[in-house]
Short mmCIF file of C-alpha atoms in Angstrom, two decimals:
data_model
loop_
_atom_site.label_atom_id
_atom_site.label_comp_id
_atom_site.label_asym_id
_atom_site.label_seq_id
_atom_site.Cartn_x
_atom_site.Cartn_y
_atom_site.Cartn_z
CA MET A 208 -117.72 99.28 80.26
CA THR A 209 -120.55 97.26 78.80
CA VAL A 210 -119.58 93.83 77.49
CA VAL A 211 -121.91 92.44 74.85
CA GLY A 212 -121.88 88.66 74.63
CA LEU A 213 -122.19 87.01 71.23
CA LEU A 214 -123.49 83.47 71.50
CA GLY A 215 -120.77 81.68 69.53
CA LEU A 216 -122.05 78.16 69.05
CA GLN A 217 -122.83 78.49 65.35
CA GLY A 218 -123.91 81.08 62.81
CA ALA A 219 -123.28 84.74 62.02
CA PHE A 220 -122.05 86.00 65.40
CA LEU A 221 -118.85 87.60 64.06
CA ASP A 222 -120.99 89.75 61.76
CA HIS A 223 -122.07 91.80 64.79
CA ILE A 224 -118.52 92.84 65.70
CA PRO A 225 -118.12 95.74 63.23
CA HIS A 226 -121.43 97.17 64.50
CA LEU A 227 -120.41 96.83 68.15
CA LYS A 228 -117.02 98.41 67.44
CA ARG A 229 -118.70 101.41 65.84
CA CYS A 230 -120.97 101.63 68.90
CA ALA A 231 -117.79 101.68 71.03
CA VAL A 232 -118.68 98.73 73.28
CA SER A 233 -116.60 95.66 73.94
CA TYR A 234 -117.75 92.16 73.15
CA ARG A 235 -117.06 88.59 74.13
CA ILE A 236 -117.79 85.37 72.27
CA VAL A 237 -119.79 83.06 74.53
CA ARG A 238 -119.14 79.34 74.10
CA ASP A 239 -119.52 78.09 77.68
CA SER A 240 -121.40 78.87 80.89
CA MET A 241 -118.36 80.60 82.43
CA ALA A 242 -118.42 83.26 79.73
CA LEU A 243 -122.13 83.79 80.41
CA ASN A 244 -121.20 85.29 83.78
CA ALA A 245 -118.88 87.85 82.23
CA ILE A 246 -121.35 89.66 79.97
CA ASP A 247 -123.89 92.47 80.42
CA ARG A 248 -125.97 91.80 77.31
CA LEU A 249 -126.34 88.93 74.88
CA ILE A 250 -126.97 88.67 71.14
CA ILE A 251 -128.19 85.30 69.89
CA PRO A 252 -127.22 85.41 66.22
CA GLY A 253 -128.67 84.10 63.00
CA GLY A 254 -127.67 80.57 62.06
CA GLU A 255 -129.26 77.18 62.57
CA SER A 256 -131.55 77.14 65.57
CA THR A 257 -131.37 73.33 65.84
CA VAL A 258 -127.58 73.49 66.20
CA MET A 259 -127.60 76.30 68.77
CA ALA A 260 -130.37 74.71 70.84
CA LYS A 261 -128.54 71.38 70.85
CA PHE A 262 -125.24 72.77 72.08
CA LEU A 263 -126.76 75.17 74.62
CA GLU A 264 -128.03 72.02 76.26
CA GLU A 265 -124.97 69.82 75.74
CA PHE A 266 -122.57 72.44 77.04
CA ASP A 267 -124.76 73.01 80.14
CA MET A 268 -125.55 76.61 79.18
CA LEU A 269 -129.33 76.37 78.97
CA ALA A 270 -130.20 76.61 82.68
CA PRO A 271 -127.64 79.35 83.50
CA LEU A 272 -128.77 81.40 80.49
CA CYS A 273 -132.46 81.04 81.41
CA ARG A 274 -131.60 82.17 84.93
CA ARG A 275 -129.67 85.23 83.73
CA ILE A 276 -132.52 86.20 81.41
CA ARG A 277 -135.00 85.89 84.30
CA GLU A 278 -132.72 88.13 86.36
CA GLY A 279 -132.91 90.82 83.68
CA LEU A 280 -130.07 90.19 81.19
CA PRO A 281 -130.95 92.14 78.02
CA VAL A 282 -131.09 89.72 75.08
CA TRP A 283 -131.56 90.19 71.35
CA GLY A 284 -132.44 87.19 69.20
CA VAL A 285 -131.84 87.50 65.45
CA CYS A 286 -133.76 85.11 63.18
CA ALA A 287 -132.65 81.73 64.63
CA GLY A 288 -132.12 83.65 67.89
CA SER A 289 -135.80 84.62 67.93
CA ILE A 290 -136.66 80.93 67.54
CA LEU A 291 -134.52 80.09 70.58
CA LEU A 292 -136.28 82.77 72.64
CA ALA A 293 -139.80 81.70 71.68
CA GLU A 294 -142.15 79.93 74.06
CA GLN A 295 -143.51 77.76 71.27
CA VAL A 296 -141.80 76.57 68.05
CA ASP A 297 -143.76 74.69 65.39
CA GLY A 298 -146.26 73.71 68.08
CA ASN A 299 -143.62 72.37 70.50
CA ALA A 300 -142.01 73.89 73.59
CA GLY A 301 -139.17 76.27 72.73
CA SER A 302 -135.55 76.14 73.91
CA LEU A 303 -135.15 79.20 76.20
CA SER A 304 -138.88 79.94 76.29
CA ALA A 305 -138.16 83.54 77.32
CA LEU A 306 -140.71 85.34 75.11
CA PRO A 307 -144.46 84.62 75.08
CA ILE A 308 -144.60 84.13 71.31
CA SER A 309 -145.28 81.24 68.93
CA VAL A 310 -143.14 80.90 65.82
CA THR A 311 -143.13 78.71 62.73
CA ARG A 312 -139.70 77.95 61.33
CA ASN A 313 -138.94 78.60 57.62
CA ALA A 314 -142.54 79.78 57.30
CA TYR A 315 -141.93 81.85 54.17
CA GLY A 316 -140.23 79.00 52.29
CA ARG A 317 -136.76 77.86 51.33
CA GLN A 318 -133.83 80.05 50.23
CA ILE A 319 -135.26 81.01 46.82
CA ALA A 320 -138.19 82.57 48.72
CA SER A 321 -135.83 84.67 50.91
CA SER A 322 -136.27 88.38 50.26
CA VAL A 323 -135.74 92.00 51.26
CA HIS A 324 -138.82 93.81 52.59
CA PHE A 325 -139.05 97.50 53.38
CA ILE A 326 -140.52 98.04 56.83
CA ASP A 327 -141.37 101.08 58.93
CA ILE A 328 -139.97 101.17 62.46
CA PRO A 329 -141.53 104.15 64.30
CA VAL A 330 -139.62 103.46 67.54
CA MET A 331 -136.35 104.08 65.63
CA LYS A 332 -137.84 106.72 63.33
CA GLN A 333 -136.94 104.48 60.38
CA GLU A 334 -139.06 104.43 57.25
CA ARG A 335 -138.69 101.79 54.57
CA TYR A 336 -135.85 100.07 56.40
CA PRO A 337 -134.51 97.27 54.15
CA ALA A 338 -135.05 94.14 56.22
CA VAL A 339 -133.26 91.04 54.93
CA PHE A 340 -135.30 87.89 55.55
CA ILE A 341 -133.42 84.60 55.11
CA ARG A 342 -135.41 81.37 55.49
CA ALA A 343 -137.12 83.43 58.15
CA PRO A 344 -139.41 82.22 60.92
CA ARG A 345 -142.86 83.76 61.24
CA ILE A 346 -144.22 85.02 64.55
CA ASP A 347 -147.77 83.65 64.63
CA ARG A 348 -148.83 84.78 68.09
CA VAL A 349 -147.62 87.41 70.55
CA GLY A 350 -148.66 87.12 74.18
CA GLU A 351 -149.21 89.64 76.91
CA GLY A 352 -146.65 92.41 77.41
CA VAL A 353 -145.10 92.01 73.97
CA THR A 354 -144.75 95.20 71.91
CA VAL A 355 -144.73 94.85 68.13
CA HIS A 356 -142.32 97.49 66.77
CA ALA A 357 -142.50 96.52 63.10
CA SER A 358 -144.42 94.17 60.84
CA ARG A 359 -144.19 92.66 57.40
CA GLY A 360 -147.79 92.75 56.20
CA ASN A 361 -149.64 91.32 59.19
CA ASP A 362 -146.68 89.41 60.61
CA PRO A 363 -144.74 90.92 63.52
CA VAL A 364 -141.03 90.94 62.63
CA PHE A 365 -139.50 93.12 65.36
CA ILE A 366 -140.88 92.67 68.86
CA GLN A 367 -139.86 93.46 72.40
CA LYS A 368 -140.89 92.53 75.90
CA GLU A 369 -139.04 94.48 78.58
CA LYS A 370 -135.35 93.73 78.02
CA ILE A 371 -135.83 90.98 75.47
CA MET A 372 -136.08 91.78 71.78
CA ALA A 373 -136.34 89.68 68.65
CA THR A 374 -136.04 90.35 64.93
CA THR A 375 -136.94 87.68 62.37
CA PHE A 376 -134.71 89.48 59.82
CA HIS A 377 -130.98 90.31 59.80
CA PRO A 378 -129.99 93.89 60.75
CA GLU A 379 -126.36 92.69 61.12
CA LEU A 380 -126.18 92.30 57.31
CA ASN A 381 -126.90 96.02 56.84
CA GLN A 382 -124.25 98.71 57.17
CA ASP A 383 -126.14 100.93 59.63
CA ASP A 384 -126.05 100.43 63.40
CA CYS A 385 -129.57 101.48 64.37
CA PHE A 386 -130.55 98.10 65.82
CA HIS A 387 -127.32 97.77 67.79
CA ASP A 388 -127.75 101.33 69.10
CA TYR A 389 -131.29 100.51 70.11
CA PHE A 390 -130.33 97.21 71.79
CA LEU A 391 -127.59 98.90 73.83
CA LYS A 392 -130.24 101.18 75.35
CA VAL A 393 -132.77 98.42 76.10
CA MET B 121 -128.33 93.31 43.80
CA ALA B 122 -130.82 92.44 46.53
CA ARG B 123 -130.53 88.79 45.51
CA GLU B 124 -126.75 88.92 45.85
CA LYS B 125 -127.07 90.34 49.35
CA ILE B 126 -129.66 87.74 50.35
CA ASN B 127 -127.56 84.87 49.01
CA LYS B 128 -124.22 86.04 50.43
CA GLY B 129 -126.05 86.76 53.69
CA PHE B 130 -127.46 83.23 53.73
CA ALA B 131 -123.92 81.83 53.47
CA GLU B 132 -123.00 83.91 56.55
CA MET B 133 -125.52 81.84 58.52
CA PHE B 134 -123.52 78.64 57.89
CA LYS B 135 -120.41 80.05 59.53
CA ASN B 136 -118.78 78.15 62.38
CA GLY B 137 -120.80 75.18 61.28
CA VAL B 138 -120.37 71.84 59.55
CA ILE B 139 -122.05 70.84 56.28
CA MET B 140 -122.18 67.08 55.76
CA ASP B 141 -122.54 64.87 52.67
CA VAL B 142 -125.51 62.51 52.97
CA THR B 143 -126.85 59.93 50.54
CA THR B 144 -130.17 58.96 52.20
CA PRO B 145 -132.89 60.60 54.32
CA GLU B 146 -131.71 58.41 57.21
CA GLN B 147 -128.15 59.79 56.94
CA ALA B 148 -129.57 63.32 56.66
CA ARG B 149 -131.40 62.83 59.96
CA ILE B 150 -128.22 61.48 61.61
CA ALA B 151 -126.30 64.54 60.36
CA GLN B 152 -128.94 66.97 61.61
CA GLU B 153 -129.11 65.18 64.96
CA ALA B 154 -125.31 65.41 65.26
CA GLY B 155 -125.41 69.19 64.75
CA ALA B 156 -124.85 69.73 61.02
CA CYS B 157 -125.91 73.26 59.96
CA ALA B 158 -126.78 71.98 56.46
CA VAL B 159 -126.52 68.78 54.45
CA MET B 160 -125.28 68.06 50.93
CA ALA B 161 -127.53 65.54 49.18
CA LEU B 162 -125.71 63.28 46.72
CA GLU B 163 -125.98 59.69 45.50
CA ARG B 164 -122.44 58.64 46.26
CA VAL B 165 -119.91 60.21 48.61
CA PRO B 166 -116.64 61.30 46.92
CA ALA B 167 -114.72 58.24 48.19
CA ASP B 168 -117.12 55.98 46.25
CA ILE B 169 -117.14 58.21 43.16
CA ARG B 170 -113.35 57.96 43.19
CA LYS B 171 -113.46 54.16 43.56
CA ASP B 172 -116.07 53.65 40.83
CA GLY B 173 -114.21 55.77 38.30
CA GLN B 174 -117.43 56.40 36.34
CA VAL B 175 -118.93 59.67 35.08
CA ALA B 176 -120.53 61.32 38.10
CA ARG B 177 -123.60 63.51 37.53
CA MET B 178 -126.28 65.43 39.41
CA SER B 179 -128.26 63.16 41.76
CA ASP B 180 -131.81 61.92 41.15
CA PRO B 181 -134.21 64.79 41.99
CA ALA B 182 -136.48 62.32 43.83
CA MET B 183 -133.62 61.37 46.11
CA ILE B 184 -132.78 65.04 46.77
CA GLN B 185 -136.44 65.83 47.50
CA ALA B 186 -136.68 62.91 49.93
CA ILE B 187 -133.76 64.41 51.85
CA MET B 188 -135.34 67.89 51.76
CA ASP B 189 -138.47 66.37 53.28
CA ALA B 190 -136.51 64.54 55.98
CA VAL B 191 -134.72 67.48 57.64
CA SER B 192 -135.32 71.11 58.61
CA VAL B 193 -131.75 72.31 58.01
CA PRO B 194 -130.88 73.73 54.56
CA VAL B 195 -130.17 71.21 51.79
CA MET B 196 -127.46 71.64 49.15
CA ALA B 197 -126.88 69.53 46.04
CA LYS B 198 -124.14 69.27 43.41
CA VAL B 199 -124.03 70.00 39.69
CA ARG B 200 -121.23 69.33 37.24
CA ILE B 201 -118.96 72.27 36.46
CA GLY B 202 -120.53 74.32 33.66
CA HIS B 203 -123.75 72.26 33.60
CA PHE B 204 -126.22 75.15 33.83
CA MET B 205 -129.10 72.82 32.99
CA GLU B 206 -128.50 70.61 36.02
CA ALA B 207 -128.39 73.87 37.99
CA ARG B 208 -131.77 74.93 36.52
CA ILE B 209 -133.21 71.59 37.61
CA LEU B 210 -131.90 71.94 41.17
CA GLU B 211 -133.21 75.49 41.33
CA ALA B 212 -136.63 74.25 40.21
CA ILE B 213 -136.60 71.58 42.94
CA GLY B 214 -135.98 74.37 45.45
CA VAL B 215 -132.66 73.24 46.95
CA ASP B 216 -131.21 75.94 49.20
CA PHE B 217 -127.70 76.00 47.68
CA VAL B 218 -126.05 74.57 44.55
CA ASP B 219 -122.48 73.27 44.72
CA GLU B 220 -120.85 73.55 41.28
CA SER B 221 -118.43 70.79 42.10
CA GLU B 222 -115.24 69.26 40.76
CA VAL B 223 -116.25 66.07 42.58
CA LEU B 224 -118.64 65.41 39.68
CA THR B 225 -117.31 64.96 36.14
CA PRO B 226 -117.04 68.41 34.49
CA ALA B 227 -119.57 69.14 31.75
CA ASP B 228 -117.73 72.14 30.28
CA GLU B 229 -113.96 72.36 30.11
CA SER B 230 -113.72 76.13 29.73
CA ARG B 231 -116.74 77.71 31.37
CA HIS B 232 -118.42 77.59 34.72
CA VAL B 233 -122.12 78.25 35.20
CA GLU B 234 -122.97 81.96 34.82
CA LYS B 235 -124.27 82.12 38.36
CA HIS B 236 -125.62 85.69 38.29
CA GLN B 237 -128.41 84.33 36.08
CA PHE B 238 -129.82 82.29 38.96
CA LYS B 239 -131.90 83.03 42.01
CA VAL B 240 -130.50 80.06 43.95
CA PRO B 241 -127.07 80.65 45.56
CA PHE B 242 -123.94 78.75 44.47
CA VAL B 243 -120.83 77.53 46.28
CA CYS B 244 -117.70 76.74 44.24
CA GLY B 245 -114.31 75.20 44.95
CA ALA B 246 -111.02 77.08 44.67
CA ARG B 247 -107.32 76.20 45.02
CA ASN B 248 -106.00 79.75 44.96
CA LEU B 249 -107.07 83.39 44.93
CA GLY B 250 -107.47 83.56 41.16
CA GLU B 251 -109.92 80.66 41.11
CA ALA B 252 -111.81 82.08 44.10
CA LEU B 253 -112.17 85.55 42.56
CA ARG B 254 -113.20 84.16 39.16
CA ARG B 255 -115.97 82.17 40.85
CA ILE B 256 -117.09 85.18 42.91
CA ASN B 257 -117.09 87.28 39.74
CA GLU B 258 -119.32 84.65 38.09
CA GLY B 259 -121.73 85.04 40.99
CA ALA B 260 -120.71 82.46 43.61
CA ALA B 261 -122.14 83.41 47.04
CA MET B 262 -119.72 81.13 48.88
CA ILE B 263 -116.28 79.58 48.27
CA ARG B 264 -114.73 76.42 49.63
CA THR B 265 -111.29 74.94 49.20
CA LYS B 266 -111.25 72.10 46.71
CA GLY B 267 -108.94 69.99 48.80
CA GLU B 268 -108.86 66.50 47.35
CA ALA B 269 -112.30 65.02 47.94
CA GLY B 270 -112.74 61.40 48.95
CA THR B 271 -109.17 60.91 50.13
CA GLY B 272 -109.41 61.60 53.85
CA ASN B 273 -106.13 63.46 53.37
CA ILE B 274 -106.19 67.05 54.61
CA VAL B 275 -102.99 68.14 52.86
CA GLU B 276 -104.63 69.63 49.75
CA ALA B 277 -107.24 71.60 51.72
CA VAL B 278 -104.44 73.06 53.84
CA ARG B 279 -102.48 73.96 50.71
CA HIS B 280 -105.49 75.70 49.16
CA MET B 281 -106.47 77.61 52.30
CA ARG B 282 -102.89 78.75 52.87
CA ALA B 283 -102.50 79.76 49.23
CA ILE B 284 -105.61 81.96 49.36
CA ASN B 285 -104.54 83.53 52.68
CA GLU B 286 -101.00 84.23 51.48
CA GLU B 287 -102.14 85.70 48.18
CA ILE B 288 -104.56 88.02 49.99
CA ASP B 289 -101.81 89.07 52.43
CA ALA B 290 -99.50 89.86 49.51
CA LEU B 291 -102.08 92.27 48.03
CA LYS B 292 -101.28 94.76 50.79
CA GLY B 293 -97.91 95.54 49.24
CA PHE B 294 -99.21 95.98 45.68
CA ASP B 295 -99.31 99.39 43.99
CA GLU B 296 -102.04 100.42 41.54
CA HIS B 297 -100.16 99.16 38.51
CA GLN B 298 -99.49 95.76 40.08
CA LEU B 299 -103.14 95.41 41.10
CA ILE B 300 -104.27 96.09 37.54
CA GLN B 301 -101.74 93.61 36.22
CA LEU B 302 -102.80 90.94 38.72
CA ALA B 303 -106.49 91.46 37.96
CA GLY B 304 -105.64 90.98 34.28
CA GLN B 305 -103.78 87.76 34.99
CA MET B 306 -106.65 86.51 37.13
CA ARG B 307 -109.22 87.64 34.54
CA VAL B 308 -111.30 89.51 37.13
CA PRO B 309 -112.22 93.20 37.60
CA VAL B 310 -109.66 95.34 39.47
CA ALA B 311 -112.45 96.46 41.81
CA LEU B 312 -112.87 92.88 43.07
CA VAL B 313 -109.13 92.56 43.76
CA LYS B 314 -109.14 95.89 45.61
CA GLU B 315 -112.20 94.93 47.64
CA THR B 316 -110.43 91.72 48.67
CA ARG B 317 -107.30 93.64 49.62
CA ASP B 318 -109.29 96.14 51.69
CA LEU B 319 -111.26 93.40 53.48
CA GLY B 320 -108.14 91.31 54.06
CA ARG B 321 -110.23 88.26 53.18
CA LEU B 322 -112.59 87.00 50.48
CA SER B 323 -115.78 89.03 50.18
CA VAL B 324 -117.85 85.85 50.64
CA VAL B 325 -117.84 83.08 53.21
CA ASN B 326 -114.96 80.62 52.70
CA PHE B 327 -115.25 77.04 53.98
CA ALA B 328 -112.74 74.20 54.08
CA ALA B 329 -113.54 71.10 52.06
CA GLY B 330 -111.87 68.03 50.61
CA GLY B 331 -110.12 65.64 52.97
CA VAL B 332 -111.56 66.45 56.41
CA ALA B 333 -111.70 63.14 58.30
CA THR B 334 -111.24 63.87 62.01
CA PRO B 335 -112.14 66.52 64.61
CA ALA B 336 -108.49 67.58 64.57
CA ASP B 337 -108.67 68.14 60.79
CA ALA B 338 -111.74 70.33 61.24
CA ALA B 339 -110.10 72.31 64.05
CA LEU B 340 -106.95 72.74 61.96
CA MET B 341 -108.91 74.24 59.09
CA MET B 342 -110.76 76.60 61.46
CA ALA B 343 -107.41 77.71 62.91
CA LEU B 344 -106.21 78.44 59.37
CA GLY B 345 -109.08 80.88 58.92
CA SER B 346 -111.89 78.76 57.46
CA ASP B 347 -115.35 80.10 58.20
CA GLY B 348 -116.64 76.53 58.59
CA VAL B 349 -116.14 73.01 57.27
CA PHE B 350 -117.62 70.63 54.72
CA VAL B 351 -117.24 66.95 55.53
CA GLY B 352 -117.77 64.64 52.59
CA SER B 353 -116.82 61.02 53.01
CA GLY B 354 -115.35 61.66 56.48
CA VAL B 355 -118.57 61.01 58.37
CA PHE B 356 -120.32 58.10 56.67
CA LYS B 357 -117.08 56.28 55.74
CA SER B 358 -115.99 56.24 59.38
CA GLN B 359 -116.69 53.37 61.75
CA ASN B 360 -119.24 55.27 63.86
CA PRO B 361 -120.86 58.02 61.77
CA PRO B 362 -123.15 59.61 64.43
CA LYS B 363 -120.26 59.87 66.87
CA MET B 364 -117.75 61.15 64.31
CA ALA B 365 -120.26 63.71 62.98
CA HIS B 366 -120.99 65.01 66.46
CA ALA B 367 -117.28 65.18 67.34
CA ILE B 368 -116.44 67.17 64.19
CA VAL B 369 -119.19 69.70 64.93
CA GLN B 370 -117.91 70.14 68.50
CA ALA B 371 -114.35 70.55 67.22
CA VAL B 372 -115.45 73.42 64.96
CA ILE B 373 -117.03 75.21 67.95
CA HIS B 374 -114.10 74.62 70.31
CA TYR B 375 -111.16 74.65 67.88
CA GLN B 376 -109.27 77.10 70.12
CA ASP B 377 -109.53 74.83 73.17
CA PRO B 378 -107.03 71.90 73.03
CA ALA B 379 -108.24 70.43 76.35
CA ARG B 380 -111.74 70.11 74.92
CA LEU B 381 -110.36 68.72 71.65
CA VAL B 382 -108.75 65.89 73.64
CA GLU B 383 -112.12 64.81 75.01
CA ILE B 384 -113.84 65.36 71.67
CA SER B 385 -111.29 63.15 69.88
CA LYS B 386 -111.48 60.17 72.26
CA ASN B 387 -112.96 56.78 71.38
CA LEU B 388 -114.44 57.71 68.02
CA GLY B 389 -113.60 54.39 66.34
CA THR B 390 -111.70 54.30 63.05
CA ALA B 391 -111.77 57.38 60.84
CA MET B 392 -112.27 56.87 57.08
CA ILE B 393 -109.39 55.07 55.41
CA GLY B 394 -107.18 57.73 53.84
CA LEU B 395 -105.44 57.70 50.47
CA GLU B 396 -101.96 59.11 49.85
CA LYS B 397 -102.07 61.65 47.05
CA GLU B 398 -99.42 59.78 45.06
CA ALA B 399 -101.86 56.84 44.89
CA LEU B 400 -104.61 58.83 43.16
CA ASP B 401 -105.65 58.17 39.57
CA ILE B 402 -107.90 61.22 39.43
CA LYS B 403 -106.99 64.65 40.79
CA MET B 404 -110.40 66.26 41.20
CA ALA B 405 -108.86 69.56 42.34
CA GLU B 406 -107.41 70.14 38.86
CA ARG B 407 -110.89 70.29 37.36
CA GLY B 408 -112.50 73.67 36.62
CA VAL B 409 -109.87 76.39 37.04
#
């Protein structure tokens, strides 16, 4: 049976559990490199990217995780998770550097600027999906091989390259499971 | 409705994290470097407010803005209970979260801020389920225990977290009539009590606060069901703030792992000096019920 890892260093990782239960897959909270070996997929949750990046490194998880991603581990980065996956963050080198994208953190402003936007997602046959953006990063550049599945105005907000996907909004805060369903098939 | 979802959702992002009180941009940078998921900007930490015994108010907006400019993590700031004008000022500055806090001197003895009127999210303190639900009903997007701020004594935070947990557990055995009666006593809608019963927890994120001084304190509160931890005076009143801050963050991540907690707790220097509750002149937790 598929075991979905939830990176459990900080943030909203527990929020994915009801979705995964409804999708009938098991899950495991990942807080060390040992646990990284026991999972088939990984969700990097929303939260503070600075905190997650710091402890990935301090707990010696960065290199093993990069290796597993290179070997084909399907990964989904949500908001802060998309920042961790990016090649470039605010002009500097990113943490996992697994996706050829450049992002700007908190690009839409502070919390009072956070908002719900309705986006169309053809790949899921979703129209006007209510995407919750919270102090969201903006994807400023997508490199070769990256598919843009959905945008907010001109900004890509749901992208994928092979088995790596990123959303700059928070599907885990919605009741439906369409993103989790999709990720389990990636 | 959308705003409520966005604000409660934002609080979800703090979970399993540590929010630290800071009084200067330099302290804010130390907190961020140590792994804080947000900082609380205020002029004096609770231990000093307690010592001074003066009226404590919202901090200087210039000081809060300097801290907002210094770090990339979210910044919170405090207003006095019921002081909706201080809250308007903080909202206009653009702080990410407002703490309507008993640590400051209350401005209104019978009313809290009507938080639904605001775009900015609020966190409020609670000692029991009634206080928590009243604050949620007023629009709070996040709850924390009151504990007894500035004492370095965890006993009150434990009492408040246990009280909320036990009262929620007890809801399971209530029939319709009892639920209506309880909602009446608590002065909240029955629907909110039922939602809490069905969830088996508060409908918003619930942090521990008030008295956390060591990694073990933080781990204890996580084990009692806290979603995360506020540390007020515990960091910058300790002997080695960067080290203590870092250790408390690690303890929140690894609270289920005693072997790691041993290493995390070693050689941190002296924790903040604690105060026995019998020695207190002011009981902040009794403010704003």
